[in-house]
Short mmCIF file of C-alpha atoms in Angstrom, two decimals:
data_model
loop_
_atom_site.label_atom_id
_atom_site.label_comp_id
_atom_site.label_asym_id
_atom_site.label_seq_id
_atom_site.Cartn_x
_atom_site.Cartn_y
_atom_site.Cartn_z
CA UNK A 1 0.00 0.00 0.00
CA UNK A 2 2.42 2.62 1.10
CA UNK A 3 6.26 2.53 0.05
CA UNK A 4 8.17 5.18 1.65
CA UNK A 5 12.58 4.87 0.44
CA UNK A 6 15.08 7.33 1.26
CA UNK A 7 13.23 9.83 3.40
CA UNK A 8 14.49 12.70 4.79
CA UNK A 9 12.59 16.13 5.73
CA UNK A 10 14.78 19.15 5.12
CA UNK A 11 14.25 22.45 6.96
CA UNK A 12 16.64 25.83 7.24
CA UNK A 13 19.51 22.96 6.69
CA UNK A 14 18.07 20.51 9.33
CA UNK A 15 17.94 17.18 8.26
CA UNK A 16 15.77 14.75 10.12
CA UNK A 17 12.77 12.12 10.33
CA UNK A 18 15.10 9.79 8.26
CA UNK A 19 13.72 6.92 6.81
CA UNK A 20 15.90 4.50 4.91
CA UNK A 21 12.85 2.54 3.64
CA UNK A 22 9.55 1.94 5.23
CA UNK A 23 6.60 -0.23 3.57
CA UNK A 24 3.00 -0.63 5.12
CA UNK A 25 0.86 -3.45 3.91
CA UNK A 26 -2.94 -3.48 3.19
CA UNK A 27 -5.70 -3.30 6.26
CA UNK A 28 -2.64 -2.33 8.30
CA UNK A 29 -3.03 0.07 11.58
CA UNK A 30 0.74 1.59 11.88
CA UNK A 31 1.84 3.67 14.89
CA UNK A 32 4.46 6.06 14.93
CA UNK A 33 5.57 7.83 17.87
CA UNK A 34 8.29 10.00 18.89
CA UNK A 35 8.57 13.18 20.86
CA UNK A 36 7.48 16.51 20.33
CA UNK A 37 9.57 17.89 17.11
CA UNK A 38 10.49 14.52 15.52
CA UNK A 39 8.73 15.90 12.38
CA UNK A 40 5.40 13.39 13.14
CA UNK A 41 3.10 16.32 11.31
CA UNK A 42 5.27 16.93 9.11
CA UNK A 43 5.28 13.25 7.83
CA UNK A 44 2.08 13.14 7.66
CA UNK A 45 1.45 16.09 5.30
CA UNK A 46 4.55 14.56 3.53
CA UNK A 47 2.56 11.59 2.54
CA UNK A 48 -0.89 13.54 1.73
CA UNK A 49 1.24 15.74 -0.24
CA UNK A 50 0.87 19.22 1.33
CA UNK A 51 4.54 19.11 2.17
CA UNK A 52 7.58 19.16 -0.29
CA UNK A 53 10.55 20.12 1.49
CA UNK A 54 11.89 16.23 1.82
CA UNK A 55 13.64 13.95 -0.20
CA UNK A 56 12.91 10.44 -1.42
CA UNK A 57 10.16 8.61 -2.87
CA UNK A 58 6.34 8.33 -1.52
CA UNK A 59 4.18 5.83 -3.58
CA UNK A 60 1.00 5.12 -3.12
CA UNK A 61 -0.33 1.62 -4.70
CA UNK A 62 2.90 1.29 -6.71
CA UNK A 63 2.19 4.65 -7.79
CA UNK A 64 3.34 8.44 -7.45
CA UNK A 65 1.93 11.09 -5.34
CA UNK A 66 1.42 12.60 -8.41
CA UNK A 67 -1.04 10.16 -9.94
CA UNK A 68 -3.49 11.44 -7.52
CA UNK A 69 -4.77 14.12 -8.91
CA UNK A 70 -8.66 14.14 -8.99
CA UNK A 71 -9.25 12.72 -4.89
CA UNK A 72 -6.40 12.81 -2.48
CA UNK A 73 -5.25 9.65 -1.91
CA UNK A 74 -5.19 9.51 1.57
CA UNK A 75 -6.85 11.42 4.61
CA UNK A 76 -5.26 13.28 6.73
CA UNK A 77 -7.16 14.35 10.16
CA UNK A 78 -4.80 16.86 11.88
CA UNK A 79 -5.06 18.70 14.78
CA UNK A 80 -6.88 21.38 13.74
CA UNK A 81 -10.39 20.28 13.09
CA UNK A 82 -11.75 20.30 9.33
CA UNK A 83 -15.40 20.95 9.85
CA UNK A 84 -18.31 23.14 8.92
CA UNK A 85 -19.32 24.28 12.66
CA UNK A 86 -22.82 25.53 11.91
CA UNK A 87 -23.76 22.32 9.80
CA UNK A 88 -25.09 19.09 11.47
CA UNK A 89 -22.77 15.80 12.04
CA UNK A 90 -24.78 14.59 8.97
CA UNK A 91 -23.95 17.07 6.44
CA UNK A 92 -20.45 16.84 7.52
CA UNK A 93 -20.11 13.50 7.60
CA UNK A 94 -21.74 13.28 4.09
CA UNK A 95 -20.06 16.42 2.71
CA UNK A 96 -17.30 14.66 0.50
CA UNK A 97 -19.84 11.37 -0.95
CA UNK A 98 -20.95 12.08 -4.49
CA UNK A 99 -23.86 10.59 -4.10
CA UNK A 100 -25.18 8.89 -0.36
CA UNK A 101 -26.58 5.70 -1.18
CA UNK A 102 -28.67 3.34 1.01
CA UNK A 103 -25.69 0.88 1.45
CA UNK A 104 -23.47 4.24 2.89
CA UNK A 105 -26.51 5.84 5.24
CA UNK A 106 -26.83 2.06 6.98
CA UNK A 107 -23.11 2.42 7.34
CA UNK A 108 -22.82 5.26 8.80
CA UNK A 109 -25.88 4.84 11.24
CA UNK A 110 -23.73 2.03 12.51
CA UNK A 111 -20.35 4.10 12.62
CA UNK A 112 -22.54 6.96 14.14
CA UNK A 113 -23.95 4.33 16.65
CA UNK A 114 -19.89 3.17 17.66
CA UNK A 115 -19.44 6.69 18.04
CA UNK A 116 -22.38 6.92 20.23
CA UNK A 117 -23.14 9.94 18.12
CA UNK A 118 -26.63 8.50 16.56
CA UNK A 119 -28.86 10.64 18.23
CA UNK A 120 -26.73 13.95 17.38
CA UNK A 121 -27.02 13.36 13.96
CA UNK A 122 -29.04 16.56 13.17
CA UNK A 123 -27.15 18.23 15.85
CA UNK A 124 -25.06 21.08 14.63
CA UNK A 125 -21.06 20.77 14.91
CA UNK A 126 -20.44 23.18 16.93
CA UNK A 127 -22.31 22.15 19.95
CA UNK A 128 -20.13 19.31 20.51
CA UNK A 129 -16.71 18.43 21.86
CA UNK A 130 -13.73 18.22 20.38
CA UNK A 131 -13.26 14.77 20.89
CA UNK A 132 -16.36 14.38 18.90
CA UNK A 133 -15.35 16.30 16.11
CA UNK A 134 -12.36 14.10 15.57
CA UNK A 135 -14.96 11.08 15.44
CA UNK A 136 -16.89 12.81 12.93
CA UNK A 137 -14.07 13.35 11.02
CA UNK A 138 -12.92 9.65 11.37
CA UNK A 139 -16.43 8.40 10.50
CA UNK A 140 -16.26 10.64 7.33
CA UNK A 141 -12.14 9.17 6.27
CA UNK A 142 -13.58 5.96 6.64
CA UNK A 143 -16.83 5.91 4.74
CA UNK A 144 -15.09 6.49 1.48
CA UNK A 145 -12.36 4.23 1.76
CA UNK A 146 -9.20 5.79 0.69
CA UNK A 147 -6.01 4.08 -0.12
CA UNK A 148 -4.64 5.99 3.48
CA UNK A 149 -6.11 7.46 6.56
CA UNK A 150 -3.58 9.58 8.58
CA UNK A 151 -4.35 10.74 12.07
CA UNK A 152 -1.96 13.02 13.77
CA UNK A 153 -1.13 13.34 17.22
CA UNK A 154 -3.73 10.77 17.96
CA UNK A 155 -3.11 10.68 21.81
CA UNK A 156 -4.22 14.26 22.06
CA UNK A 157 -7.89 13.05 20.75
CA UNK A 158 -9.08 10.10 22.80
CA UNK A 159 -8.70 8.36 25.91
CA UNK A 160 -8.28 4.86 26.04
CA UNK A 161 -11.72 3.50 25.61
CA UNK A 162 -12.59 6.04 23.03
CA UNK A 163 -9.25 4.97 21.35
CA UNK A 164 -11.32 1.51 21.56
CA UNK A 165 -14.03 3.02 19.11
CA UNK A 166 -12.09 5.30 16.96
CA UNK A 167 -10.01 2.21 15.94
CA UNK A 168 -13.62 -0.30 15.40
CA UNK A 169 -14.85 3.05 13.21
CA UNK A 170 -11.32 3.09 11.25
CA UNK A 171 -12.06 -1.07 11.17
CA UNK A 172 -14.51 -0.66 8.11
CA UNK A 173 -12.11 1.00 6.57
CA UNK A 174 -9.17 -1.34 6.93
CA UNK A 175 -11.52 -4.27 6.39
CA UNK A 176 -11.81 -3.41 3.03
CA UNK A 177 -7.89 -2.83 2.42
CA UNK A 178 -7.39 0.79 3.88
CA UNK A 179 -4.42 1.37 5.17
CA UNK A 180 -3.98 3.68 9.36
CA UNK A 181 -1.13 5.44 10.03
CA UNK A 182 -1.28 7.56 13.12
CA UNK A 183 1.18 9.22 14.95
CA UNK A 184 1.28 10.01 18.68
CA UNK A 185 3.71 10.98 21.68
CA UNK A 186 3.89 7.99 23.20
CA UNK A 187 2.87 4.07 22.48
CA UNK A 188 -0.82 3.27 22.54
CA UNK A 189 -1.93 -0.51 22.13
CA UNK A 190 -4.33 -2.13 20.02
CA UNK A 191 -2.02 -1.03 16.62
CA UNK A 192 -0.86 -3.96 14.53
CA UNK A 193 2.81 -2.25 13.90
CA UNK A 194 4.34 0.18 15.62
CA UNK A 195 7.24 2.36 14.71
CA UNK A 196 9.72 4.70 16.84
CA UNK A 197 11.21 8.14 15.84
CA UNK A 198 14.97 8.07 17.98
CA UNK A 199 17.66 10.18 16.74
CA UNK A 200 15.87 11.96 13.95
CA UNK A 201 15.41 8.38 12.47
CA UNK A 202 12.15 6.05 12.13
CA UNK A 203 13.02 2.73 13.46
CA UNK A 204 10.33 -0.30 12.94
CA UNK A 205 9.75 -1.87 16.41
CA UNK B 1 -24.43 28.18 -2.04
CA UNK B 2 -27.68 28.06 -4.17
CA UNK B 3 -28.83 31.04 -3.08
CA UNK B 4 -25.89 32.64 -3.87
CA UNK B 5 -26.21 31.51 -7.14
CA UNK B 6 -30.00 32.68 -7.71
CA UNK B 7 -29.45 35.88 -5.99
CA UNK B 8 -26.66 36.59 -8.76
CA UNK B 9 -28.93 35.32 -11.29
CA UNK B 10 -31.88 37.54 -9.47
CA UNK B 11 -29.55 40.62 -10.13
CA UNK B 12 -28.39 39.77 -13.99
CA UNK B 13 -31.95 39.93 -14.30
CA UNK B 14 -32.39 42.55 -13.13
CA UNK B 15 -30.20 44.60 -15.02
CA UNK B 16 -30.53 43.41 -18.23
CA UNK B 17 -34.32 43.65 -17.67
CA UNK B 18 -33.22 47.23 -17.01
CA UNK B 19 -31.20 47.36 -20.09
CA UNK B 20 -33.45 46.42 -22.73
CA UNK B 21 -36.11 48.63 -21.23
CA UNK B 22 -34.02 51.24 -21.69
CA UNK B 23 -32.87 50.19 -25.52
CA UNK B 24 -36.93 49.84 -26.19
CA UNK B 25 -37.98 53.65 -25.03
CA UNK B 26 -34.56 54.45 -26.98
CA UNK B 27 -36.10 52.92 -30.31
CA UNK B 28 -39.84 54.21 -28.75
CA UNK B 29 -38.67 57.87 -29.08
CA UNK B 30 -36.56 56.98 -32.27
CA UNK B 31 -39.22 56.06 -34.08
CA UNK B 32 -41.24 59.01 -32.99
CA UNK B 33 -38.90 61.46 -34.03
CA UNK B 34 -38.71 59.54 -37.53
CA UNK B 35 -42.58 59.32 -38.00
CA UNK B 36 -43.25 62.75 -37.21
CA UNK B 37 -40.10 63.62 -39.97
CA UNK B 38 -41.75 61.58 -42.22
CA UNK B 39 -45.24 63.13 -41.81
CA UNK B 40 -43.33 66.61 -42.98
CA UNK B 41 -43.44 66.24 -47.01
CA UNK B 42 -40.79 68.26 -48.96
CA UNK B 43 -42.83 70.36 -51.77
CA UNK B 44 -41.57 70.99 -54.96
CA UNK B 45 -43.19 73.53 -57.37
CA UNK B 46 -42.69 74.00 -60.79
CA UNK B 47 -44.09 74.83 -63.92
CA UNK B 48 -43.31 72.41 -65.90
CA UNK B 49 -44.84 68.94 -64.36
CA UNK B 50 -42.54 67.29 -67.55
CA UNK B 51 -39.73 68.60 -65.13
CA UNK B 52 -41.08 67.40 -62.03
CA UNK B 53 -41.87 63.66 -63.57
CA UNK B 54 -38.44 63.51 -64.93
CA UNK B 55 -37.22 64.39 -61.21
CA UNK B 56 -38.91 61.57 -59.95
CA UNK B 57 -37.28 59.44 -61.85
CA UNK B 58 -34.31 60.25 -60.37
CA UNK B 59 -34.43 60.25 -57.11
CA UNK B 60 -36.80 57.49 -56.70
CA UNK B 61 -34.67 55.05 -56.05
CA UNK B 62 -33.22 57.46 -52.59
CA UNK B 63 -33.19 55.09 -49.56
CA UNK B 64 -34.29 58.27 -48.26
CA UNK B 65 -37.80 58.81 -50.28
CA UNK B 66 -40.43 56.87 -49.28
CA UNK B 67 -43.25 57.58 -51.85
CA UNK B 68 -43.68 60.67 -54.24
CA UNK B 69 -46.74 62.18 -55.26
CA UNK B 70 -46.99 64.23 -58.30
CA UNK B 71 -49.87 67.08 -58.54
CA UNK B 72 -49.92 68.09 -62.34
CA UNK B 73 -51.90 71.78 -62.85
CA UNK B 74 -55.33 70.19 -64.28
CA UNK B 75 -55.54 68.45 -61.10
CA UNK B 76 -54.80 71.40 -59.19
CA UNK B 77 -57.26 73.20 -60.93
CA UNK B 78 -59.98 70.23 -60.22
CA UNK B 79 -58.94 70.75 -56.58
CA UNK B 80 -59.40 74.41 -56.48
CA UNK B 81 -62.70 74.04 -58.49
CA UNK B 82 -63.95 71.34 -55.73
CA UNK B 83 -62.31 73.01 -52.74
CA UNK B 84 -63.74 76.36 -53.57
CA UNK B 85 -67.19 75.67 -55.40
CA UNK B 86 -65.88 77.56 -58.52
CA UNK B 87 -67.51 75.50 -60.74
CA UNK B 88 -68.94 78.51 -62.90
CA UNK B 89 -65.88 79.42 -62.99
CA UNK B 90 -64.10 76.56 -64.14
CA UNK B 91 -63.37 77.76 -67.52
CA UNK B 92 -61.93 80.95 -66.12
CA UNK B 93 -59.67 79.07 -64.21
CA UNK B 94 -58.66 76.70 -66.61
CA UNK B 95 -57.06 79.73 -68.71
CA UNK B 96 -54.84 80.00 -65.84
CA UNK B 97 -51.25 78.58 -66.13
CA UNK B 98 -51.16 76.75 -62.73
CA UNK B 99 -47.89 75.10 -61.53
CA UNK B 100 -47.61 71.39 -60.89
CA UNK B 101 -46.63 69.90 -57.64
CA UNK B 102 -44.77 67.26 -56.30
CA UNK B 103 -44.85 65.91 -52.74
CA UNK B 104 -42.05 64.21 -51.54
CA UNK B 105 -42.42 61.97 -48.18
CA UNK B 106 -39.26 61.18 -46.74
CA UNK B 107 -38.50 58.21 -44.38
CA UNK B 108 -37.42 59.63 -41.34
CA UNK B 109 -35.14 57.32 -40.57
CA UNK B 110 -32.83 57.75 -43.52
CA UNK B 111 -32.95 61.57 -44.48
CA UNK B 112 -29.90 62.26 -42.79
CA UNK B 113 -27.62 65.29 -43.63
CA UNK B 114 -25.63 63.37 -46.69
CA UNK B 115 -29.10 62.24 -47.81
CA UNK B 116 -31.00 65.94 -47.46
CA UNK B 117 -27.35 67.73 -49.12
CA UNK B 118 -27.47 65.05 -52.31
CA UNK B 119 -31.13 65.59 -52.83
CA UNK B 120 -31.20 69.33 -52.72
CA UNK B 121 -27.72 69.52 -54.79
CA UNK B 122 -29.72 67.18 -57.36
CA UNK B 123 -32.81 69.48 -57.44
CA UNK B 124 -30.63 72.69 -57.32
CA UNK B 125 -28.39 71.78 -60.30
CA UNK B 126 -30.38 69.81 -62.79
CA UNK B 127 -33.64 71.80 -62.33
CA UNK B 128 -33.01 75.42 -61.01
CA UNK B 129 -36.49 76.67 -62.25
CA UNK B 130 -38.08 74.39 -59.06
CA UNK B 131 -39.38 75.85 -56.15
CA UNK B 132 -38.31 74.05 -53.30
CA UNK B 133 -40.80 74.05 -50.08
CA UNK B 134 -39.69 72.17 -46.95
CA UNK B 135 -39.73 73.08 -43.40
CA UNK B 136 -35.74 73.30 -42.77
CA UNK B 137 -36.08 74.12 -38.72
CA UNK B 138 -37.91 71.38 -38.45
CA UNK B 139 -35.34 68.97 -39.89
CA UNK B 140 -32.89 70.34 -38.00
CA UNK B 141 -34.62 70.41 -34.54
CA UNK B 142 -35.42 66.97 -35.35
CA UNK B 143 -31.67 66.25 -36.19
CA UNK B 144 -31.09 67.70 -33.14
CA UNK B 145 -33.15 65.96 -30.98
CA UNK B 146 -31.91 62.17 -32.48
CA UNK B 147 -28.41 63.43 -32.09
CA UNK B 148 -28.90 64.24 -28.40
CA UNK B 149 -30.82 60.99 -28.17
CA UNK B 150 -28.09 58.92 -28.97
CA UNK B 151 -25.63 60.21 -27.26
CA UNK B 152 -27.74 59.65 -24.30
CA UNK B 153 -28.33 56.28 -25.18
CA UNK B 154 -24.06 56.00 -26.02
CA UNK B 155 -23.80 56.97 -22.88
CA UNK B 156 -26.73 54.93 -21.30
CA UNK B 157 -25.10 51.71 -22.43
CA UNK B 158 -22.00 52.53 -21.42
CA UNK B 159 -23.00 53.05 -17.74
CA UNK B 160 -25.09 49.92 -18.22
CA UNK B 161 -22.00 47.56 -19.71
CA UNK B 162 -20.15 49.05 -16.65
CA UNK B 163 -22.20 48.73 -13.87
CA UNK B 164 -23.13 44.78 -15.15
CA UNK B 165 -19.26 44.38 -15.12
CA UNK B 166 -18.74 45.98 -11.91
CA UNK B 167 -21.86 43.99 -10.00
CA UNK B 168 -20.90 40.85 -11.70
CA UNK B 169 -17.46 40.47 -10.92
CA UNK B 170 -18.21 41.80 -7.20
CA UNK B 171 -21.01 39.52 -6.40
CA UNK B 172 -19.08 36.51 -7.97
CA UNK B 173 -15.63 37.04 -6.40
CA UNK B 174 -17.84 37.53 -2.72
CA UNK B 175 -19.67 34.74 -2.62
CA UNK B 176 -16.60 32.69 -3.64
CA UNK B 177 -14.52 33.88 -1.41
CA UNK B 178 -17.85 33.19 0.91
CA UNK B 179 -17.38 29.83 0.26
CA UNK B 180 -13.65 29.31 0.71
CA UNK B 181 -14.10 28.14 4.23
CA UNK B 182 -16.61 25.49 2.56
CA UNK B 183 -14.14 24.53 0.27
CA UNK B 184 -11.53 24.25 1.94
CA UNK B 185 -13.04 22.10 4.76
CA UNK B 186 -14.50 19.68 0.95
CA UNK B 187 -11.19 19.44 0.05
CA UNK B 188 -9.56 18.48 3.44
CA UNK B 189 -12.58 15.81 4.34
CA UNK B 190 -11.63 13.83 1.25
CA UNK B 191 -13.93 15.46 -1.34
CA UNK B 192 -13.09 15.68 -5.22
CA UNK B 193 -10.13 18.51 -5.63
CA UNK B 194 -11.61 19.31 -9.42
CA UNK B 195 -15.35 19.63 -8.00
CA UNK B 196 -15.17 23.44 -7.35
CA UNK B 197 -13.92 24.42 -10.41
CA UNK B 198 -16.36 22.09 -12.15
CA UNK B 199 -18.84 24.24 -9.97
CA UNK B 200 -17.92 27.84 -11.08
CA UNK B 201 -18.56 26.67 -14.41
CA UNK B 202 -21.58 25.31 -14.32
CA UNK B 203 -22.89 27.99 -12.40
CA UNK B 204 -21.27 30.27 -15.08
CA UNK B 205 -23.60 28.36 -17.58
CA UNK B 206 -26.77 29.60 -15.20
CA UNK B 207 -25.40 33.19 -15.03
CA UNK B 208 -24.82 33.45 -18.94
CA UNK B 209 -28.20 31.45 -19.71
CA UNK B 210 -30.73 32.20 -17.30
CA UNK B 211 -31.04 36.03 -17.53
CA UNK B 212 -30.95 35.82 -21.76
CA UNK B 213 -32.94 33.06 -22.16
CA UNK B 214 -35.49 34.64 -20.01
CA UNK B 215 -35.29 38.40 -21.66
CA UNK B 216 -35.85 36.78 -24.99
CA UNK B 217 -38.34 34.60 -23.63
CA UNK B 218 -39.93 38.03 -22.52
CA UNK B 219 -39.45 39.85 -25.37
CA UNK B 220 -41.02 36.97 -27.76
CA UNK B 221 -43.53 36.61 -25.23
CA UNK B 222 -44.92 40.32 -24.90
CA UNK B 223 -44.82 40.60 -29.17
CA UNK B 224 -46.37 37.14 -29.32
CA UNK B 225 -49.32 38.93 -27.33
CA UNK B 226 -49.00 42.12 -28.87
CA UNK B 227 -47.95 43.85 -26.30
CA UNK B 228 -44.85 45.19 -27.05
CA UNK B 229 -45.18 47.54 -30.76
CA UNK B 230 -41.40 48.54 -31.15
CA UNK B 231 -38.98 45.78 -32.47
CA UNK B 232 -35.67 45.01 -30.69
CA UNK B 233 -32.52 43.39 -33.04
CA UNK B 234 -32.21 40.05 -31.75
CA UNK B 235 -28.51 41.12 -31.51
CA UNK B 236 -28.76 43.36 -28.68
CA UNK B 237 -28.87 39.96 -26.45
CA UNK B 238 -25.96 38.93 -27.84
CA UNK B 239 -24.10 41.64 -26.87
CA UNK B 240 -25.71 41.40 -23.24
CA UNK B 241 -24.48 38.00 -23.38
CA UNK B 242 -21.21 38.53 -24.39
CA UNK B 243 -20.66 41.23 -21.52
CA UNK B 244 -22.38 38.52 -19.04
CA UNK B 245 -19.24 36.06 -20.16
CA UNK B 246 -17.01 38.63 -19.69
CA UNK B 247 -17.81 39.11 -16.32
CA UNK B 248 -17.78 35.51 -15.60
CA UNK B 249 -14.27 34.94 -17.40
CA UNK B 250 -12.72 38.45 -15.99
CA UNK B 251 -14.30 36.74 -11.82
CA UNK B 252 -12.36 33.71 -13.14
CA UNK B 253 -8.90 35.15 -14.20
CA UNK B 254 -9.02 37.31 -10.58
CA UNK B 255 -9.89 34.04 -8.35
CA UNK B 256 -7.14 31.95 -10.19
CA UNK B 257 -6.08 29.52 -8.20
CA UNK B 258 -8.23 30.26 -4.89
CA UNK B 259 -10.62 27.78 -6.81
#
């Protein structure tokens, strides 16, 4: 799914997140964590494509960044939440899908329902945490099943137990071959690989 | 975002209504001034109606002329005999030499200064023994009055072209920029990074289509019915339309790549 060779980010002559050569499979949930500056974010962008100022080669299903050119290939769900405030969770949710079909609304009752967000459906954005806006967020990555979903910081979203439902909403996405990569301080279970920044290198635990 | 879309529709309307209003009481007051012209006949008197018939077949084929009538002297006489009740007289009378006549009615429209100079040099030179009888002032009062009329109208559609431009381009590049945060939040979730320009153009198509199609649509409508006497050159909407593209192409060169 993802092939990541020769890595480097480059900033005002700083060289660091190395990666020699990285490779996440299909359905995979990868964790990488590191401390604060390791270049986690900028990764992330890295691999969405928002970011240029690294070296090496990204692919994406064999293919270039590039390629992607009509839908991102990936997700990313950063810090800074990506939402219309004074719409409902439902037009948010649904704001990317072409067209909401029956088989996507009984999916995302059920993702809404993990989320214990059901009954706030109609709710506007705004009038919910910020927790919950991540959900939303992750609900809406994982109904349309892209090649990638990136989280960042991931620790700074959930507790434990919501951690618990944030990964069984990202499951219907990796069921069907999506790729997780999130990134977060420190090591949080229930991730099928996990990866540690040391020494402005990426190192595959 | 779609009522952003029909309020800038609501607005092209608006305007253009407003425009070809404007180009219809310019042709209203056009064609007034060129009917009453027209109702003013030039009069020609001369002795000889031989003269007079062999004028007529000169200048009869003037865009200028509309119809000529030709009075010889027996008529005149039959006139004056009828008019007056001079029928004892009529043998009187008919000793008299009378002078033929010939009415000239001249389409408005045409009888412009080249028109009036060529006609008069015509009569002047080739038959110097005609009397010529037409109200001058009147012509150029009339001449006058069109001249100031266009130039309002020159003026009138300039304002017009302008202000369309002007409330075009400003209503287009605000409610974009309105929907940036909308956008930007599409893009981010996932959505299709070619949808928003996709968008602007087919809302472009609306802008362009919706306001025309309807003034036409008026305009047949109200002659269908009869309501509407003066014509309008189909052309005019062209134009309209043309300016309406502009707008939409000048919004899109100033956005760039914000969409």
């Amino acid at each position: 799914m993802l092939k990541i060779e020769n890595f480097a980010i480059t900033l005002q002559e700083r060289r660091f997140m190395i990666i020699d050569k990285m490779q996440v499979e299909n359905g995979k949930k990868i964790l990488i964590f590191g401390d604060n500056e390791a270049g986690r974010t900028l990764l992330m962008k890295s691999i969405q494509g928002n970011f240029k100022h690294h070296t090496g080669t990204i692919h994406i299903k064999e293919k270039p960044l590039s390629y992607f050119k009509k839908r991102m290939s990936s997700i990313l769900i950063e810090n800074t939440p990506h939402l219309l405030p004074s719409e409902s969770v439902w037009k948010n949710i649904t704001l990317p899908l072409e067209k909401v079909t029956s088989r996507h609304k009984s999916r995302l009752l059920e993702l809404l329902n993990i989320a214990g967000l059901q009954e706030f459906s109609n709710t506007k954005v705004s009038q919910l945490s910020f927790s919950n806006h991540k959900m939303i967020e992750l609900i809406r990555a994982s109904i349309q099943l892209p090649h990638l979903i990136l989280i960042d910081d991931i620790d700074n979203f959930f507790d434990e137990k919501r951690l618990i439902k944030a990964l069984q909403i990202c499951d219907y996405a990796t069921n069907t071959g999506t790729s997780l990569l999130a990134t977060s301080k420190r090591k949080l279970d229930h991730f099928d690989q996990y990866h540690r920044i040391q020494d402005k290198k990426m190192v595959k635990l | 975002m779609k009522q952003s879309i029909f309020l800038q529709i609501l607005v092209i309307c608006l305007i253009v209504f407003g425009w070809n209003v404007f180009h219809l009481a310019y042709n209203y007051q056009r064609n007034y001034y060129d009917i009453q012209l027209s109702e003013k006949p030039m009069i020609l008197v001369s002795p000889y109606a031989a003269m007079l018939n062999a004028l007529e077949a000169q200048i009869d084929t003037f865009r200028s002329v509309d119809f000529i009538v030709v009075e010889s002297d027996s008529v005149i006489a039959e006139m004056l005999i009828e008019s007056y009740d001079l029928g004892s007289a009529s043998d009187l009378i008919g000793n008299f030499n009378l002078p033929s006549i010939m009415k000239i009615y001249l389409n408005g429209k045409y009888y412009d200064l080249k028109q009036k100079t060529d006609l008069e040099n015509i009569i002047s030179s080739g038959y110097p023994e005609i009397v010529i009888n037409y109200d001058d002032k009147y012509w150029h009062d009339t001449q006058r009055k069109n001249s100031l009329l266009f130039r309002s109208y020159l003026f009138g559609n300039i304002f017009l072209i302008v202000f369309l431009l002007i409330i075009s381009i400003f209503l287009r590049l605000h409610f974009e920029s309105k929907s940036n945060e909308y956008w930007r939040v599409y893009k981010n979730s996932g959505g299709n990074l070619r949808l928003r320009k996709k968008r602007y153009w087919q809302n472009s198509f609306l802008i362009c289509f919706v306001p025309i199609s309807l003034a036409v649509g008026a305009y047949y409508g109200l002659k269908y019915f009869k309501f509407l006497p003066i014509d309008m050159d189909v052309r005019f909407f062209a134009g309209e339309f043309i300016f309406i593209l502009l707008s939409v192409l000048i919004s899109r060169i100033i956005l760039g790549k914000h969409i």
